[in-house]
JSON list of C-alpha atoms in Angstrom, two decimals:
[
{"chain": "A", "resi": 255, "resn": "UNK", "atom": "CA", "xyz": [30.12, 82.83, -44.65]},
{"chain": "A", "resi": 256, "resn": "UNK", "atom": "CA", "xyz": [27.39, 83.35, -42.07]},
{"chain": "A", "resi": 257, "resn": "UNK", "atom": "CA", "xyz": [26.43, 79.69, -42.26]},
{"chain": "A", "resi": 258, "resn": "UNK", "atom": "CA", "xyz": [30.00, 78.46, -41.88]},
{"chain": "A", "resi": 259, "resn": "UNK", "atom": "CA", "xyz": [31.19, 80.89, -39.21]},
{"chain": "A", "resi": 260, "resn": "UNK", "atom": "CA", "xyz": [29.17, 79.43, -36.28]},
{"chain": "A", "resi": 261, "resn": "UNK", "atom": "CA", "xyz": [30.51, 75.96, -37.06]},
{"chain": "A", "resi": 262, "resn": "UNK", "atom": "CA", "xyz": [34.07, 77.29, -37.21]},
{"chain": "A", "resi": 263, "resn": "UNK", "atom": "CA", "xyz": [33.57, 79.10, -33.91]},
{"chain": "A", "resi": 264, "resn": "UNK", "atom": "CA", "xyz": [32.19, 75.97, -32.28]},
{"chain": "A", "resi": 265, "resn": "UNK", "atom": "CA", "xyz": [34.86, 73.66, -33.66]},
{"chain": "A", "resi": 266, "resn": "UNK", "atom": "CA", "xyz": [37.84, 75.55, -35.15]},
{"chain": "A", "resi": 267, "resn": "UNK", "atom": "CA", "xyz": [39.78, 73.77, -37.89]},
{"chain": "A", "resi": 268, "resn": "UNK", "atom": "CA", "xyz": [42.82, 71.98, -36.42]},
{"chain": "A", "resi": 269, "resn": "UNK", "atom": "CA", "xyz": [46.11, 72.15, -38.32]},
{"chain": "A", "resi": 270, "resn": "UNK", "atom": "CA", "xyz": [46.58, 69.63, -41.10]},
{"chain": "A", "resi": 271, "resn": "UNK", "atom": "CA", "xyz": [48.61, 66.62, -39.90]},
{"chain": "A", "resi": 272, "resn": "UNK", "atom": "CA", "xyz": [52.31, 66.97, -40.66]},
{"chain": "A", "resi": 273, "resn": "UNK", "atom": "CA", "xyz": [53.24, 63.49, -39.43]},
{"chain": "A", "resi": 274, "resn": "UNK", "atom": "CA", "xyz": [51.54, 60.09, -39.40]},
{"chain": "A", "resi": 275, "resn": "UNK", "atom": "CA", "xyz": [50.93, 59.99, -35.65]},
{"chain": "A", "resi": 276, "resn": "UNK", "atom": "CA", "xyz": [47.70, 59.73, -33.67]},
{"chain": "A", "resi": 277, "resn": "UNK", "atom": "CA", "xyz": [48.26, 63.11, -32.04]},
{"chain": "A", "resi": 278, "resn": "UNK", "atom": "CA", "xyz": [48.68, 64.83, -35.40]},
{"chain": "A", "resi": 279, "resn": "UNK", "atom": "CA", "xyz": [45.95, 63.01, -37.32]},
{"chain": "A", "resi": 280, "resn": "UNK", "atom": "CA", "xyz": [43.16, 62.60, -34.74]},
{"chain": "A", "resi": 281, "resn": "UNK", "atom": "CA", "xyz": [42.00, 66.25, -34.31]},
{"chain": "A", "resi": 282, "resn": "UNK", "atom": "CA", "xyz": [41.87, 66.97, -38.04]},
{"chain": "A", "resi": 283, "resn": "UNK", "atom": "CA", "xyz": [40.34, 63.57, -38.87]},
{"chain": "A", "resi": 284, "resn": "UNK", "atom": "CA", "xyz": [37.68, 63.82, -36.17]},
{"chain": "A", "resi": 285, "resn": "UNK", "atom": "CA", "xyz": [36.45, 67.18, -37.45]},
{"chain": "A", "resi": 286, "resn": "UNK", "atom": "CA", "xyz": [36.58, 66.11, -41.11]},
{"chain": "A", "resi": 287, "resn": "UNK", "atom": "CA", "xyz": [34.79, 62.81, -40.52]},
{"chain": "A", "resi": 288, "resn": "UNK", "atom": "CA", "xyz": [32.13, 64.44, -38.34]},
{"chain": "A", "resi": 289, "resn": "UNK", "atom": "CA", "xyz": [31.42, 67.09, -40.96]},
{"chain": "A", "resi": 290, "resn": "UNK", "atom": "CA", "xyz": [31.09, 64.45, -43.66]},
{"chain": "A", "resi": 291, "resn": "UNK", "atom": "CA", "xyz": [28.79, 62.28, -41.56]},
{"chain": "A", "resi": 292, "resn": "UNK", "atom": "CA", "xyz": [26.53, 65.24, -40.78]},
{"chain": "A", "resi": 293, "resn": "UNK", "atom": "CA", "xyz": [26.53, 66.45, -44.38]},
{"chain": "A", "resi": 294, "resn": "UNK", "atom": "CA", "xyz": [25.75, 62.95, -45.67]},
{"chain": "A", "resi": 295, "resn": "UNK", "atom": "CA", "xyz": [22.68, 62.78, -43.46]},
{"chain": "A", "resi": 296, "resn": "UNK", "atom": "CA", "xyz": [21.57, 66.23, -44.58]},
{"chain": "A", "resi": 297, "resn": "UNK", "atom": "CA", "xyz": [21.93, 65.21, -48.22]},
{"chain": "A", "resi": 298, "resn": "UNK", "atom": "CA", "xyz": [19.87, 62.08, -47.57]},
{"chain": "A", "resi": 299, "resn": "UNK", "atom": "CA", "xyz": [17.14, 64.19, -45.97]},
{"chain": "A", "resi": 300, "resn": "UNK", "atom": "CA", "xyz": [17.28, 66.59, -48.93]},
{"chain": "A", "resi": 301, "resn": "UNK", "atom": "CA", "xyz": [17.03, 63.73, -51.42]},
{"chain": "A", "resi": 302, "resn": "UNK", "atom": "CA", "xyz": [14.00, 62.31, -49.61]},
{"chain": "A", "resi": 303, "resn": "UNK", "atom": "CA", "xyz": [12.36, 65.74, -49.52]},
{"chain": "A", "resi": 304, "resn": "UNK", "atom": "CA", "xyz": [12.94, 66.35, -53.24]},
{"chain": "A", "resi": 305, "resn": "UNK", "atom": "CA", "xyz": [11.75, 62.82, -54.07]},
{"chain": "A", "resi": 306, "resn": "UNK", "atom": "CA", "xyz": [8.51, 63.45, -52.20]},
{"chain": "A", "resi": 307, "resn": "UNK", "atom": "CA", "xyz": [8.03, 66.94, -53.62]},
{"chain": "A", "resi": 308, "resn": "UNK", "atom": "CA", "xyz": [8.48, 65.70, -57.18]},
{"chain": "A", "resi": 309, "resn": "UNK", "atom": "CA", "xyz": [6.50, 62.53, -56.39]},
{"chain": "A", "resi": 310, "resn": "UNK", "atom": "CA", "xyz": [9.08, 60.19, -57.88]},
{"chain": "A", "resi": 311, "resn": "UNK", "atom": "CA", "xyz": [10.33, 58.42, -54.74]},
{"chain": "A", "resi": 312, "resn": "UNK", "atom": "CA", "xyz": [13.97, 57.47, -54.19]},
{"chain": "A", "resi": 313, "resn": "UNK", "atom": "CA", "xyz": [13.74, 55.17, -57.20]},
{"chain": "A", "resi": 314, "resn": "UNK", "atom": "CA", "xyz": [13.03, 58.24, -59.30]},
{"chain": "A", "resi": 315, "resn": "UNK", "atom": "CA", "xyz": [16.08, 59.96, -57.84]},
{"chain": "A", "resi": 316, "resn": "UNK", "atom": "CA", "xyz": [18.13, 57.06, -59.18]},
{"chain": "A", "resi": 317, "resn": "UNK", "atom": "CA", "xyz": [18.47, 54.71, -56.20]},
{"chain": "A", "resi": 318, "resn": "UNK", "atom": "CA", "xyz": [17.39, 51.28, -57.49]},
{"chain": "A", "resi": 319, "resn": "UNK", "atom": "CA", "xyz": [14.63, 52.27, -59.93]},
{"chain": "A", "resi": 320, "resn": "UNK", "atom": "CA", "xyz": [11.69, 49.88, -59.94]},
{"chain": "A", "resi": 321, "resn": "UNK", "atom": "CA", "xyz": [12.43, 48.41, -63.38]},
{"chain": "A", "resi": 322, "resn": "UNK", "atom": "CA", "xyz": [15.88, 47.21, -62.25]},
{"chain": "A", "resi": 323, "resn": "UNK", "atom": "CA", "xyz": [14.21, 44.87, -59.72]},
{"chain": "A", "resi": 324, "resn": "UNK", "atom": "CA", "xyz": [12.11, 43.18, -62.40]},
{"chain": "A", "resi": 325, "resn": "UNK", "atom": "CA", "xyz": [13.48, 39.64, -62.96]},
{"chain": "A", "resi": 326, "resn": "UNK", "atom": "CA", "xyz": [13.10, 40.08, -66.73]},
{"chain": "A", "resi": 327, "resn": "UNK", "atom": "CA", "xyz": [15.34, 43.13, -66.74]},
{"chain": "A", "resi": 328, "resn": "UNK", "atom": "CA", "xyz": [17.97, 42.24, -64.13]},
{"chain": "A", "resi": 329, "resn": "UNK", "atom": "CA", "xyz": [20.61, 41.14, -66.65]},
{"chain": "A", "resi": 330, "resn": "UNK", "atom": "CA", "xyz": [20.19, 44.37, -68.64]},
{"chain": "A", "resi": 331, "resn": "UNK", "atom": "CA", "xyz": [20.21, 46.38, -65.40]},
{"chain": "A", "resi": 332, "resn": "UNK", "atom": "CA", "xyz": [23.55, 44.82, -64.37]},
{"chain": "A", "resi": 333, "resn": "UNK", "atom": "CA", "xyz": [25.13, 45.51, -67.77]},
{"chain": "A", "resi": 334, "resn": "UNK", "atom": "CA", "xyz": [23.85, 49.06, -67.69]},
{"chain": "A", "resi": 335, "resn": "UNK", "atom": "CA", "xyz": [25.15, 49.60, -64.14]},
{"chain": "A", "resi": 336, "resn": "UNK", "atom": "CA", "xyz": [28.66, 48.54, -65.10]},
{"chain": "A", "resi": 337, "resn": "UNK", "atom": "CA", "xyz": [28.57, 50.56, -68.33]},
{"chain": "A", "resi": 338, "resn": "UNK", "atom": "CA", "xyz": [27.68, 53.73, -66.40]},
{"chain": "A", "resi": 339, "resn": "UNK", "atom": "CA", "xyz": [30.34, 52.88, -63.81]},
{"chain": "A", "resi": 340, "resn": "UNK", "atom": "CA", "xyz": [33.01, 52.52, -66.51]},
{"chain": "A", "resi": 341, "resn": "UNK", "atom": "CA", "xyz": [32.07, 55.75, -68.30]},
{"chain": "A", "resi": 342, "resn": "UNK", "atom": "CA", "xyz": [32.04, 57.82, -65.11]},
{"chain": "A", "resi": 343, "resn": "UNK", "atom": "CA", "xyz": [35.24, 56.30, -63.70]},
{"chain": "A", "resi": 344, "resn": "UNK", "atom": "CA", "xyz": [37.01, 56.93, -67.00]},
{"chain": "A", "resi": 345, "resn": "UNK", "atom": "CA", "xyz": [35.81, 60.54, -67.07]},
{"chain": "A", "resi": 346, "resn": "UNK", "atom": "CA", "xyz": [37.03, 61.22, -63.54]},
{"chain": "A", "resi": 347, "resn": "UNK", "atom": "CA", "xyz": [40.41, 59.66, -64.31]},
{"chain": "A", "resi": 348, "resn": "UNK", "atom": "CA", "xyz": [40.64, 61.83, -67.44]},
{"chain": "A", "resi": 349, "resn": "UNK", "atom": "CA", "xyz": [39.80, 64.95, -65.44]},
{"chain": "A", "resi": 350, "resn": "UNK", "atom": "CA", "xyz": [42.41, 64.01, -62.83]},
{"chain": "A", "resi": 351, "resn": "UNK", "atom": "CA", "xyz": [44.98, 63.56, -65.58]},
{"chain": "A", "resi": 352, "resn": "UNK", "atom": "CA", "xyz": [44.25, 67.07, -66.90]},
{"chain": "A", "resi": 353, "resn": "UNK", "atom": "CA", "xyz": [44.54, 68.48, -63.37]},
{"chain": "A", "resi": 354, "resn": "UNK", "atom": "CA", "xyz": [47.84, 66.66, -62.80]},
{"chain": "A", "resi": 355, "resn": "UNK", "atom": "CA", "xyz": [49.25, 68.11, -66.03]},
{"chain": "A", "resi": 356, "resn": "UNK", "atom": "CA", "xyz": [48.12, 71.59, -64.99]},
{"chain": "A", "resi": 357, "resn": "UNK", "atom": "CA", "xyz": [49.92, 71.26, -61.66]},
{"chain": "A", "resi": 358, "resn": "UNK", "atom": "CA", "xyz": [46.77, 71.79, -59.60]},
{"chain": "A", "resi": 359, "resn": "UNK", "atom": "CA", "xyz": [46.61, 70.13, -56.15]},
{"chain": "A", "resi": 360, "resn": "UNK", "atom": "CA", "xyz": [44.79, 66.82, -56.45]},
{"chain": "A", "resi": 361, "resn": "UNK", "atom": "CA", "xyz": [43.79, 66.48, -52.80]},
{"chain": "A", "resi": 362, "resn": "UNK", "atom": "CA", "xyz": [43.35, 68.76, -49.76]},
{"chain": "A", "resi": 363, "resn": "UNK", "atom": "CA", "xyz": [46.63, 69.67, -48.12]},
{"chain": "A", "resi": 364, "resn": "UNK", "atom": "CA", "xyz": [48.85, 68.55, -50.99]},
{"chain": "A", "resi": 365, "resn": "UNK", "atom": "CA", "xyz": [52.23, 70.15, -50.44]},
{"chain": "A", "resi": 366, "resn": "UNK", "atom": "CA", "xyz": [51.30, 71.18, -46.88]},
{"chain": "A", "resi": 367, "resn": "UNK", "atom": "CA", "xyz": [50.30, 68.06, -44.96]},
{"chain": "A", "resi": 368, "resn": "UNK", "atom": "CA", "xyz": [52.01, 64.70, -44.67]},
{"chain": "A", "resi": 369, "resn": "UNK", "atom": "CA", "xyz": [50.73, 62.58, -47.62]},
{"chain": "A", "resi": 370, "resn": "UNK", "atom": "CA", "xyz": [50.38, 59.39, -45.59]},
{"chain": "A", "resi": 371, "resn": "UNK", "atom": "CA", "xyz": [48.48, 61.19, -42.85]},
{"chain": "A", "resi": 372, "resn": "UNK", "atom": "CA", "xyz": [46.14, 62.81, -45.38]},
{"chain": "A", "resi": 373, "resn": "UNK", "atom": "CA", "xyz": [45.62, 59.44, -47.03]},
{"chain": "A", "resi": 374, "resn": "UNK", "atom": "CA", "xyz": [44.42, 58.07, -43.69]},
{"chain": "A", "resi": 375, "resn": "UNK", "atom": "CA", "xyz": [42.07, 61.04, -43.27]},
{"chain": "A", "resi": 376, "resn": "UNK", "atom": "CA", "xyz": [40.69, 60.82, -46.81]},
{"chain": "A", "resi": 377, "resn": "UNK", "atom": "CA", "xyz": [40.19, 57.05, -46.94]},
{"chain": "A", "resi": 378, "resn": "UNK", "atom": "CA", "xyz": [36.94, 56.87, -44.91]},
{"chain": "A", "resi": 379, "resn": "UNK", "atom": "CA", "xyz": [35.40, 59.88, -46.68]},
{"chain": "A", "resi": 380, "resn": "UNK", "atom": "CA", "xyz": [36.09, 58.65, -50.21]},
{"chain": "A", "resi": 381, "resn": "UNK", "atom": "CA", "xyz": [32.55, 57.28, -50.40]},
{"chain": "A", "resi": 382, "resn": "UNK", "atom": "CA", "xyz": [30.79, 60.10, -48.54]},
{"chain": "A", "resi": 383, "resn": "UNK", "atom": "CA", "xyz": [32.42, 62.69, -50.81]},
{"chain": "A", "resi": 384, "resn": "UNK", "atom": "CA", "xyz": [31.07, 60.88, -53.86]},
{"chain": "A", "resi": 385, "resn": "UNK", "atom": "CA", "xyz": [27.61, 60.51, -52.30]},
{"chain": "A", "resi": 386, "resn": "UNK", "atom": "CA", "xyz": [27.36, 64.18, -51.33]},
{"chain": "A", "resi": 387, "resn": "UNK", "atom": "CA", "xyz": [28.64, 65.59, -54.61]},
{"chain": "A", "resi": 388, "resn": "UNK", "atom": "CA", "xyz": [26.78, 63.35, -57.06]},
{"chain": "A", "resi": 389, "resn": "UNK", "atom": "CA", "xyz": [23.42, 63.47, -55.32]},
{"chain": "A", "resi": 390, "resn": "UNK", "atom": "CA", "xyz": [23.47, 67.27, -55.06]},
{"chain": "A", "resi": 391, "resn": "UNK", "atom": "CA", "xyz": [25.16, 68.33, -58.29]},
{"chain": "A", "resi": 392, "resn": "UNK", "atom": "CA", "xyz": [23.77, 65.61, -60.58]},
{"chain": "A", "resi": 393, "resn": "UNK", "atom": "CA", "xyz": [20.66, 63.82, -59.32]},
{"chain": "A", "resi": 394, "resn": "UNK", "atom": "CA", "xyz": [18.87, 66.65, -57.55]},
{"chain": "A", "resi": 395, "resn": "UNK", "atom": "CA", "xyz": [19.84, 69.34, -60.06]},
{"chain": "A", "resi": 396, "resn": "UNK", "atom": "CA", "xyz": [18.62, 67.26, -62.98]},
{"chain": "A", "resi": 397, "resn": "UNK", "atom": "CA", "xyz": [15.53, 66.02, -61.18]},
{"chain": "A", "resi": 398, "resn": "UNK", "atom": "CA", "xyz": [14.42, 69.53, -60.27]},
{"chain": "A", "resi": 399, "resn": "UNK", "atom": "CA", "xyz": [15.07, 70.82, -63.78]},
{"chain": "A", "resi": 400, "resn": "UNK", "atom": "CA", "xyz": [13.14, 67.88, -65.23]},
{"chain": "A", "resi": 401, "resn": "UNK", "atom": "CA", "xyz": [10.24, 68.73, -62.93]},
{"chain": "A", "resi": 402, "resn": "UNK", "atom": "CA", "xyz": [10.48, 72.30, -64.22]},
{"chain": "A", "resi": 403, "resn": "UNK", "atom": "CA", "xyz": [10.36, 70.92, -67.80]},
{"chain": "A", "resi": 404, "resn": "UNK", "atom": "CA", "xyz": [13.75, 72.36, -68.72]},
{"chain": "A", "resi": 405, "resn": "UNK", "atom": "CA", "xyz": [15.59, 70.85, -71.70]},
{"chain": "A", "resi": 406, "resn": "UNK", "atom": "CA", "xyz": [18.40, 68.37, -71.12]},
{"chain": "A", "resi": 407, "resn": "UNK", "atom": "CA", "xyz": [21.00, 70.82, -72.47]},
{"chain": "A", "resi": 408, "resn": "UNK", "atom": "CA", "xyz": [20.16, 73.28, -69.70]},
{"chain": "A", "resi": 409, "resn": "UNK", "atom": "CA", "xyz": [20.48, 70.51, -67.12]},
{"chain": "A", "resi": 410, "resn": "UNK", "atom": "CA", "xyz": [23.86, 69.43, -68.49]},
{"chain": "A", "resi": 411, "resn": "UNK", "atom": "CA", "xyz": [25.12, 73.02, -68.35]},
{"chain": "A", "resi": 412, "resn": "UNK", "atom": "CA", "xyz": [23.96, 73.55, -64.77]},
{"chain": "A", "resi": 413, "resn": "UNK", "atom": "CA", "xyz": [25.48, 70.25, -63.61]},
{"chain": "A", "resi": 414, "resn": "UNK", "atom": "CA", "xyz": [28.83, 71.38, -65.05]},
{"chain": "A", "resi": 415, "resn": "UNK", "atom": "CA", "xyz": [28.49, 74.81, -63.45]},
{"chain": "A", "resi": 416, "resn": "UNK", "atom": "CA", "xyz": [27.55, 73.20, -60.11]},
{"chain": "A", "resi": 417, "resn": "UNK", "atom": "CA", "xyz": [30.61, 70.95, -60.04]},
{"chain": "A", "resi": 418, "resn": "UNK", "atom": "CA", "xyz": [33.18, 73.66, -60.77]},
{"chain": "A", "resi": 419, "resn": "UNK", "atom": "CA", "xyz": [32.57, 75.73, -57.58]},
{"chain": "A", "resi": 420, "resn": "UNK", "atom": "CA", "xyz": [32.60, 72.50, -55.58]},
{"chain": "A", "resi": 421, "resn": "UNK", "atom": "CA", "xyz": [36.28, 71.98, -56.54]},
{"chain": "A", "resi": 422, "resn": "UNK", "atom": "CA", "xyz": [37.36, 75.59, -57.06]},
{"chain": "A", "resi": 423, "resn": "UNK", "atom": "CA", "xyz": [38.61, 76.33, -53.49]},
{"chain": "A", "resi": 424, "resn": "UNK", "atom": "CA", "xyz": [41.00, 73.37, -53.60]},
{"chain": "A", "resi": 425, "resn": "UNK", "atom": "CA", "xyz": [42.14, 73.39, -57.23]},
{"chain": "A", "resi": 426, "resn": "UNK", "atom": "CA", "xyz": [41.73, 76.97, -58.39]},
{"chain": "A", "resi": 427, "resn": "UNK", "atom": "CA", "xyz": [41.06, 77.75, -62.04]},
{"chain": "A", "resi": 428, "resn": "UNK", "atom": "CA", "xyz": [42.12, 74.27, -63.29]},
{"chain": "A", "resi": 429, "resn": "UNK", "atom": "CA", "xyz": [38.95, 72.99, -61.60]},
{"chain": "A", "resi": 430, "resn": "UNK", "atom": "CA", "xyz": [37.23, 73.61, -64.95]},
{"chain": "A", "resi": 431, "resn": "UNK", "atom": "CA", "xyz": [38.69, 70.22, -65.91]},
{"chain": "A", "resi": 432, "resn": "UNK", "atom": "CA", "xyz": [35.92, 68.57, -63.90]},
{"chain": "A", "resi": 433, "resn": "UNK", "atom": "CA", "xyz": [33.54, 69.64, -66.68]},
{"chain": "A", "resi": 434, "resn": "UNK", "atom": "CA", "xyz": [34.66, 66.46, -68.45]},
{"chain": "A", "resi": 435, "resn": "UNK", "atom": "CA", "xyz": [33.35, 64.30, -65.62]},
{"chain": "A", "resi": 436, "resn": "UNK", "atom": "CA", "xyz": [30.33, 66.54, -65.04]},
{"chain": "A", "resi": 437, "resn": "UNK", "atom": "CA", "xyz": [29.06, 66.14, -68.59]},
{"chain": "A", "resi": 438, "resn": "UNK", "atom": "CA", "xyz": [29.55, 62.36, -68.53]},
{"chain": "A", "resi": 439, "resn": "UNK", "atom": "CA", "xyz": [27.75, 62.12, -65.18]},
{"chain": "A", "resi": 440, "resn": "UNK", "atom": "CA", "xyz": [24.89, 64.24, -66.47]},
{"chain": "A", "resi": 441, "resn": "UNK", "atom": "CA", "xyz": [24.64, 62.29, -69.73]},
{"chain": "A", "resi": 442, "resn": "UNK", "atom": "CA", "xyz": [24.63, 58.86, -68.11]},
{"chain": "A", "resi": 443, "resn": "UNK", "atom": "CA", "xyz": [22.11, 59.96, -65.48]},
{"chain": "A", "resi": 444, "resn": "UNK", "atom": "CA", "xyz": [19.89, 61.48, -68.17]},
{"chain": "A", "resi": 445, "resn": "UNK", "atom": "CA", "xyz": [20.04, 58.31, -70.24]},
{"chain": "A", "resi": 446, "resn": "UNK", "atom": "CA", "xyz": [19.58, 55.78, -67.43]},
{"chain": "A", "resi": 447, "resn": "UNK", "atom": "CA", "xyz": [18.10, 57.60, -64.45]},
{"chain": "A", "resi": 448, "resn": "UNK", "atom": "CA", "xyz": [20.57, 55.78, -62.19]},
{"chain": "A", "resi": 449, "resn": "UNK", "atom": "CA", "xyz": [22.74, 57.58, -59.65]},
{"chain": "A", "resi": 450, "resn": "UNK", "atom": "CA", "xyz": [24.21, 54.62, -57.73]},
{"chain": "A", "resi": 451, "resn": "UNK", "atom": "CA", "xyz": [26.77, 53.63, -60.42]},
{"chain": "A", "resi": 452, "resn": "UNK", "atom": "CA", "xyz": [27.75, 57.29, -60.72]},
{"chain": "A", "resi": 453, "resn": "UNK", "atom": "CA", "xyz": [28.37, 57.46, -56.97]},
{"chain": "A", "resi": 454, "resn": "UNK", "atom": "CA", "xyz": [30.22, 54.13, -57.00]},
{"chain": "A", "resi": 455, "resn": "UNK", "atom": "CA", "xyz": [32.50, 55.20, -59.85]},
{"chain": "A", "resi": 456, "resn": "UNK", "atom": "CA", "xyz": [33.33, 58.50, -58.15]},
{"chain": "A", "resi": 457, "resn": "UNK", "atom": "CA", "xyz": [34.05, 56.64, -54.90]},
{"chain": "A", "resi": 458, "resn": "UNK", "atom": "CA", "xyz": [36.26, 54.15, -56.76]},
{"chain": "A", "resi": 459, "resn": "UNK", "atom": "CA", "xyz": [38.19, 57.05, -58.28]},
{"chain": "A", "resi": 460, "resn": "UNK", "atom": "CA", "xyz": [38.64, 58.59, -54.84]},
{"chain": "A", "resi": 461, "resn": "UNK", "atom": "CA", "xyz": [39.88, 55.30, -53.41]},
{"chain": "A", "resi": 462, "resn": "UNK", "atom": "CA", "xyz": [42.34, 54.95, -56.28]},
{"chain": "A", "resi": 463, "resn": "UNK", "atom": "CA", "xyz": [43.60, 58.46, -55.52]},
{"chain": "A", "resi": 464, "resn": "UNK", "atom": "CA", "xyz": [44.05, 57.59, -51.84]},
{"chain": "A", "resi": 465, "resn": "UNK", "atom": "CA", "xyz": [45.96, 54.47, -52.89]},
{"chain": "A", "resi": 466, "resn": "UNK", "atom": "CA", "xyz": [48.25, 56.59, -55.05]},
{"chain": "A", "resi": 467, "resn": "UNK", "atom": "CA", "xyz": [48.77, 59.05, -52.19]},
{"chain": "A", "resi": 468, "resn": "UNK", "atom": "CA", "xyz": [49.67, 56.28, -49.75]},
{"chain": "A", "resi": 469, "resn": "UNK", "atom": "CA", "xyz": [51.89, 54.50, -52.28]},
{"chain": "A", "resi": 470, "resn": "UNK", "atom": "CA", "xyz": [53.73, 57.72, -53.15]},
{"chain": "A", "resi": 471, "resn": "UNK", "atom": "CA", "xyz": [54.23, 58.54, -49.47]},
{"chain": "A", "resi": 472, "resn": "UNK", "atom": "CA", "xyz": [55.71, 55.08, -48.96]},
{"chain": "A", "resi": 473, "resn": "UNK", "atom": "CA", "xyz": [58.03, 55.55, -51.92]},
{"chain": "A", "resi": 474, "resn": "UNK", "atom": "CA", "xyz": [59.21, 58.91, -50.58]},
{"chain": "A", "resi": 475, "resn": "UNK", "atom": "CA", "xyz": [59.79, 57.42, -47.13]},
{"chain": "A", "resi": 476, "resn": "UNK", "atom": "CA", "xyz": [61.78, 54.53, -48.63]},
{"chain": "A", "resi": 477, "resn": "UNK", "atom": "CA", "xyz": [63.92, 56.96, -50.63]},
{"chain": "A", "resi": 478, "resn": "UNK", "atom": "CA", "xyz": [64.88, 58.72, -47.42]}
]
């Protein structure tokens, strides 16, 4: 709370947009996008610091490992990238399906803000959300535990535990459904050491969700 309070005092949270107008969307979007831009840079700095401390470099964190740039391994690297992408995307879609069945809100402001307006706000941060979450809760957690010589099972458990609080404020108790995606992310990262397809799959899932939000808002508007 002490870390968040100064930011809230400096830039209080505007009301969520209730209509798709510039006046309603701009204040909330500006604050949200600024926070994501700043957090993304902080996560990058953290990743660089951990990479240096563990002496693995960004390739060791999972950003284009050296072997993937070897001409002899490029075909395998591409197949592996898409395999990880498919596994992670499928796991996030499965988790979203469980959340939808439970009745949990699937995006910030669901039921409070205008869906189309929130879709506009969420669209640019679909990628930054994936970058922030996967680097912190998967790559850095597992890298630090590997450096501490902890077994993979411990790393998998902590990745799952790290992802639940990340979603708990928005979704409540049904956020435990993200354990499905958490375990798949941890497993694929453990097996391949690659974080970029994990981030890309999460971002693709987010973009699909924004598309659904915008499409549903259009259907509701047409019905009225």
